[in-house]
Amino acid sequence: MRAVYRVLAYLLALEVVVQAAAIAWALFGLTTWIENGGVLDKAGIESESVVFDGVTGFMVHGLNGTLIVPALGLLFLISSFFARFAGAIAWAGAAFALVVVQVALGIFAHTVPALGMLHGAVALGLLVVALVAARKSAAPAAPATESASTGAHAAPLV
């Protein structure tokens, strides 16, 4: 089950990269479109008539952030109960908590744009937590018994 845990942790980290790439594509496409004379206003957004290279990035970012990332975070947390190594549940719990905060920030940043800064910072935190969890799941278990021949404690492999 450690392998499932590790794969889910890496997938969660990969989704953070996908999210960053999608929103960058969308914003660069939008600014290029505006610089070339495009106009964006509330009516254009509501009519969905605004089309530019990168508009799909907004859709990818929104759907990934509200569906895929939370689903992976929940599966990661569930898998942590079966991974059976020290810290598995704590790392997955931290990742899941960051996902919950991330989704909430993504929703509330539409009302309070300054929360977008925290949205980006929490994404980086999620990336780090997911990568650390994946690495910890790959580490060999430290021997817990004394060496039979010497009576000394065996040193953990590093």
PDB file of C-alpha atoms in Angstrom, residues 3-157:
ATOM      1  CA  ALA A   3       3.308   2.229  -3.474  1.00  0.00           C
ATOM      2  CA  VAL A   4      -0.271   3.527  -3.792  1.00  0.00           C
ATOM      3  CA  TYR A   5       0.482   6.193  -1.185  1.00  0.00           C
ATOM      4  CA  ARG A   6       3.649   7.204  -3.035  1.00  0.00           C
ATOM      5  CA  VAL A   7       1.902   7.354  -6.439  1.00  0.00           C
ATOM      6  CA  LEU A   8      -0.924   9.464  -5.016  1.00  0.00           C
ATOM      7  CA  ALA A   9       1.579  11.815  -3.362  1.00  0.00           C
ATOM      8  CA  TYR A  10       3.441  12.284  -6.646  1.00  0.00           C
ATOM      9  CA  LEU A  11       0.159  12.756  -8.525  1.00  0.00           C
ATOM     10  CA  LEU A  12      -0.864  15.434  -6.034  1.00  0.00           C
ATOM     11  CA  ALA A  13       2.470  17.199  -6.555  1.00  0.00           C
ATOM     12  CA  LEU A  14       2.059  16.877 -10.322  1.00  0.00           C
ATOM     13  CA  GLU A  15      -1.402  18.436 -10.107  1.00  0.00           C
ATOM     14  CA  VAL A  16       0.108  21.501  -8.414  1.00  0.00           C
ATOM     15  CA  VAL A  17       2.413  21.870 -11.427  1.00  0.00           C
ATOM     16  CA  VAL A  18      -0.517  21.379 -13.823  1.00  0.00           C
ATOM     17  CA  GLN A  19      -2.487  24.021 -11.939  1.00  0.00           C
ATOM     18  CA  ALA A  20       0.367  26.535 -12.141  1.00  0.00           C
ATOM     19  CA  ALA A  21       0.869  25.829 -15.846  1.00  0.00           C
ATOM     20  CA  ALA A  22      -2.842  26.133 -16.625  1.00  0.00           C
ATOM     21  CA  ILE A  23      -3.303  29.470 -14.873  1.00  0.00           C
ATOM     22  CA  ALA A  24      -0.095  30.862 -16.384  1.00  0.00           C
ATOM     23  CA  TRP A  25      -1.258  29.843 -19.863  1.00  0.00           C
ATOM     24  CA  ALA A  26      -4.638  31.485 -19.235  1.00  0.00           C
ATOM     25  CA  LEU A  27      -3.234  34.741 -17.873  1.00  0.00           C
ATOM     26  CA  PHE A  28      -0.540  35.128 -20.528  1.00  0.00           C
ATOM     27  CA  GLY A  29      -3.116  34.402 -23.214  1.00  0.00           C
ATOM     28  CA  LEU A  30      -5.513  36.933 -21.715  1.00  0.00           C
ATOM     29  CA  THR A  31      -2.911  39.692 -21.436  1.00  0.00           C
ATOM     30  CA  THR A  32      -1.728  39.083 -25.016  1.00  0.00           C
ATOM     31  CA  TRP A  33      -5.324  39.248 -26.231  1.00  0.00           C
ATOM     32  CA  ILE A  34      -5.912  42.525 -24.341  1.00  0.00           C
ATOM     33  CA  GLU A  35      -2.633  44.010 -25.623  1.00  0.00           C
ATOM     34  CA  ASN A  36      -3.864  43.258 -29.155  1.00  0.00           C
ATOM     35  CA  GLY A  37      -7.110  45.169 -28.617  1.00  0.00           C
ATOM     36  CA  GLY A  38      -9.351  42.642 -26.879  1.00  0.00           C
ATOM     37  CA  VAL A  39     -11.682  43.946 -24.202  1.00  0.00           C
ATOM     38  CA  LEU A  40     -12.748  41.970 -21.172  1.00  0.00           C
ATOM     39  CA  ASP A  41     -15.724  43.070 -19.114  1.00  0.00           C
ATOM     40  CA  LYS A  42     -18.432  41.432 -17.037  1.00  0.00           C
ATOM     41  CA  ALA A  43     -20.752  41.074 -20.025  1.00  0.00           C
ATOM     42  CA  GLY A  44     -18.056  39.235 -22.003  1.00  0.00           C
ATOM     43  CA  ILE A  45     -17.341  36.867 -19.152  1.00  0.00           C
ATOM     44  CA  GLU A  46     -21.017  36.099 -18.551  1.00  0.00           C
ATOM     45  CA  SER A  47     -21.764  35.574 -22.256  1.00  0.00           C
ATOM     46  CA  GLU A  48     -18.753  33.285 -22.656  1.00  0.00           C
ATOM     47  CA  SER A  49     -18.123  34.975 -26.004  1.00  0.00           C
ATOM     48  CA  VAL A  50     -14.549  35.938 -25.141  1.00  0.00           C
ATOM     49  CA  VAL A  51     -12.167  33.593 -26.933  1.00  0.00           C
ATOM     50  CA  PHE A  52      -8.363  33.812 -26.862  1.00  0.00           C
ATOM     51  CA  ASP A  53      -5.395  31.464 -26.820  1.00  0.00           C
ATOM     52  CA  GLY A  54      -5.290  30.231 -23.249  1.00  0.00           C
ATOM     53  CA  VAL A  55      -8.956  30.595 -22.313  1.00  0.00           C
ATOM     54  CA  THR A  56      -9.001  26.817 -21.803  1.00  0.00           C
ATOM     55  CA  GLY A  57      -6.386  27.295 -19.075  1.00  0.00           C
ATOM     56  CA  PHE A  58      -9.021  28.937 -16.878  1.00  0.00           C
ATOM     57  CA  MET A  59     -11.300  25.926 -17.355  1.00  0.00           C
ATOM     58  CA  VAL A  60      -8.492  23.439 -16.643  1.00  0.00           C
ATOM     59  CA  HIS A  61      -7.456  25.348 -13.521  1.00  0.00           C
ATOM     60  CA  GLY A  62     -11.021  25.562 -12.239  1.00  0.00           C
ATOM     61  CA  LEU A  63     -11.988  21.948 -12.885  1.00  0.00           C
ATOM     62  CA  ASN A  64      -8.709  20.519 -11.610  1.00  0.00           C
ATOM     63  CA  GLY A  65      -8.849  22.684  -8.514  1.00  0.00           C
ATOM     64  CA  THR A  66     -12.425  21.835  -7.590  1.00  0.00           C
ATOM     65  CA  LEU A  67     -12.596  18.190  -8.661  1.00  0.00           C
ATOM     66  CA  ILE A  68      -9.298  16.421  -9.388  1.00  0.00           C
ATOM     67  CA  VAL A  69      -7.051  17.849  -6.653  1.00  0.00           C
ATOM     68  CA  PRO A  70      -9.621  17.351  -3.851  1.00  0.00           C
ATOM     69  CA  ALA A  71     -10.317  13.785  -5.047  1.00  0.00           C
ATOM     70  CA  LEU A  72      -6.593  12.973  -5.088  1.00  0.00           C
ATOM     71  CA  GLY A  73      -6.177  14.581  -1.660  1.00  0.00           C
ATOM     72  CA  LEU A  74      -8.979  12.457  -0.217  1.00  0.00           C
ATOM     73  CA  LEU A  75      -7.656   9.252  -1.801  1.00  0.00           C
ATOM     74  CA  PHE A  76      -4.191  10.126  -0.497  1.00  0.00           C
ATOM     75  CA  LEU A  77      -5.553  10.567   3.026  1.00  0.00           C
ATOM     76  CA  ILE A  78      -7.461   7.275   2.852  1.00  0.00           C
ATOM     77  CA  SER A  79      -4.385   5.428   1.566  1.00  0.00           C
ATOM     78  CA  SER A  80      -2.332   6.782   4.469  1.00  0.00           C
ATOM     79  CA  PHE A  81      -4.238   4.587   6.922  1.00  0.00           C
ATOM     80  CA  PHE A  82      -2.975   1.503   5.091  1.00  0.00           C
ATOM     81  CA  ALA A  83       0.549   2.653   4.158  1.00  0.00           C
ATOM     82  CA  ARG A  84       1.945   1.603   7.541  1.00  0.00           C
ATOM     83  CA  PHE A  85       4.974   3.754   8.066  1.00  0.00           C
ATOM     84  CA  ALA A  86       5.728   6.444  10.612  1.00  0.00           C
ATOM     85  CA  GLY A  87       4.273   9.782   9.612  1.00  0.00           C
ATOM     86  CA  ALA A  88       2.115   8.505   6.747  1.00  0.00           C
ATOM     87  CA  ILE A  89      -1.143   9.761   8.232  1.00  0.00           C
ATOM     88  CA  ALA A  90       0.371  13.047   9.413  1.00  0.00           C
ATOM     89  CA  TRP A  91       1.794  13.912   5.979  1.00  0.00           C
ATOM     90  CA  ALA A  92      -1.384  12.924   4.166  1.00  0.00           C
ATOM     91  CA  GLY A  93      -3.468  14.816   6.727  1.00  0.00           C
ATOM     92  CA  ALA A  94      -1.348  17.912   6.205  1.00  0.00           C
ATOM     93  CA  ALA A  95      -1.717  17.577   2.437  1.00  0.00           C
ATOM     94  CA  PHE A  96      -5.481  17.157   2.715  1.00  0.00           C
ATOM     95  CA  ALA A  97      -5.760  20.179   5.022  1.00  0.00           C
ATOM     96  CA  LEU A  98      -3.771  22.242   2.519  1.00  0.00           C
ATOM     97  CA  VAL A  99      -6.087  21.072  -0.277  1.00  0.00           C
ATOM     98  CA  VAL A 100      -9.134  22.191   1.732  1.00  0.00           C
ATOM     99  CA  VAL A 101      -7.537  25.578   2.428  1.00  0.00           C
ATOM    100  CA  GLN A 102      -6.483  25.856  -1.222  1.00  0.00           C
ATOM    101  CA  VAL A 103     -10.005  25.259  -2.525  1.00  0.00           C
ATOM    102  CA  ALA A 104     -11.473  27.730  -0.032  1.00  0.00           C
ATOM    103  CA  LEU A 105      -8.909  30.374  -1.002  1.00  0.00           C
ATOM    104  CA  GLY A 106      -9.642  29.784  -4.679  1.00  0.00           C
ATOM    105  CA  ILE A 107     -13.338  30.387  -4.052  1.00  0.00           C
ATOM    106  CA  PHE A 108     -12.998  33.389  -1.731  1.00  0.00           C
ATOM    107  CA  ALA A 109     -10.278  35.077  -3.807  1.00  0.00           C
ATOM    108  CA  HIS A 110     -12.978  35.970  -6.337  1.00  0.00           C
ATOM    109  CA  THR A 111     -14.430  38.230  -3.633  1.00  0.00           C
ATOM    110  CA  VAL A 112     -11.150  39.259  -1.952  1.00  0.00           C
ATOM    111  CA  PRO A 113      -8.468  39.232  -4.695  1.00  0.00           C
ATOM    112  CA  ALA A 114      -5.595  39.637  -2.204  1.00  0.00           C
ATOM    113  CA  LEU A 115      -6.300  36.061  -1.079  1.00  0.00           C
ATOM    114  CA  GLY A 116      -4.860  35.029  -4.437  1.00  0.00           C
ATOM    115  CA  MET A 117      -1.396  35.559  -2.951  1.00  0.00           C
ATOM    116  CA  LEU A 118      -2.165  33.022  -0.230  1.00  0.00           C
ATOM    117  CA  HIS A 119      -3.671  30.712  -2.865  1.00  0.00           C
ATOM    118  CA  GLY A 120      -0.312  30.648  -4.648  1.00  0.00           C
ATOM    119  CA  ALA A 121       1.696  30.262  -1.437  1.00  0.00           C
ATOM    120  CA  VAL A 122      -0.470  27.396  -0.173  1.00  0.00           C
ATOM    121  CA  ALA A 123      -0.026  25.680  -3.548  1.00  0.00           C
ATOM    122  CA  LEU A 124       3.732  25.717  -3.014  1.00  0.00           C
ATOM    123  CA  GLY A 125       3.236  24.326   0.488  1.00  0.00           C
ATOM    124  CA  LEU A 126       1.101  21.519  -0.918  1.00  0.00           C
ATOM    125  CA  LEU A 127       3.774  20.748  -3.504  1.00  0.00           C
ATOM    126  CA  VAL A 128       6.444  20.449  -0.797  1.00  0.00           C
ATOM    127  CA  VAL A 129       4.284  18.369   1.561  1.00  0.00           C
ATOM    128  CA  ALA A 130       3.310  15.954  -1.236  1.00  0.00           C
ATOM    129  CA  LEU A 131       6.918  15.528  -2.358  1.00  0.00           C
ATOM    130  CA  VAL A 132       8.192  15.002   1.190  1.00  0.00           C
ATOM    131  CA  ALA A 133       5.446  12.443   1.841  1.00  0.00           C
ATOM    132  CA  ALA A 134       6.345  10.579  -1.347  1.00  0.00           C
ATOM    133  CA  ARG A 135      10.036  10.536  -0.398  1.00  0.00           C
ATOM    134  CA  LYS A 136       9.314   9.368   3.146  1.00  0.00           C
ATOM    135  CA  SER A 137       7.184   6.523   1.838  1.00  0.00           C
ATOM    136  CA  ALA A 138      10.095   5.323  -0.288  1.00  0.00           C
ATOM    137  CA  ALA A 139      12.565   5.216   2.631  1.00  0.00           C
ATOM    138  CA  PRO A 140      13.338   1.740   3.966  1.00  0.00           C
ATOM    139  CA  ALA A 141      11.980   0.928   7.399  1.00  0.00           C
ATOM    140  CA  ALA A 142      14.534   1.328  10.189  1.00  0.00           C
ATOM    141  CA  PRO A 143      15.332  -1.931  11.983  1.00  0.00           C
ATOM    142  CA  ALA A 144      13.609  -2.039  15.355  1.00  0.00           C
ATOM    143  CA  THR A 145      15.412  -5.019  16.888  1.00  0.00           C
ATOM    144  CA  GLU A 146      18.844  -5.545  18.346  1.00  0.00           C
ATOM    145  CA  SER A 147      21.440  -7.357  16.310  1.00  0.00           C
ATOM    146  CA  ALA A 148      21.461 -11.016  17.383  1.00  0.00           C
ATOM    147  CA  SER A 149      25.204 -11.457  17.086  1.00  0.00           C
ATOM    148  CA  THR A 150      26.461  -8.338  18.870  1.00  0.00           C
ATOM    149  CA  GLY A 151      23.593  -7.306  21.106  1.00  0.00           C
ATOM    150  CA  ALA A 152      23.980  -3.757  19.765  1.00  0.00           C
ATOM    151  CA  HIS A 153      21.306  -1.702  18.110  1.00  0.00           C
ATOM    152  CA  ALA A 154      21.540  -1.710  14.344  1.00  0.00           C
ATOM    153  CA  ALA A 155      22.102   1.715  12.798  1.00  0.00           C
ATOM    154  CA  PRO A 156      19.332   2.873  10.452  1.00  0.00           C
ATOM    155  CA  LEU A 157      20.205   3.075   6.781  1.00  0.00           C
TER     156      LEU A 157
END
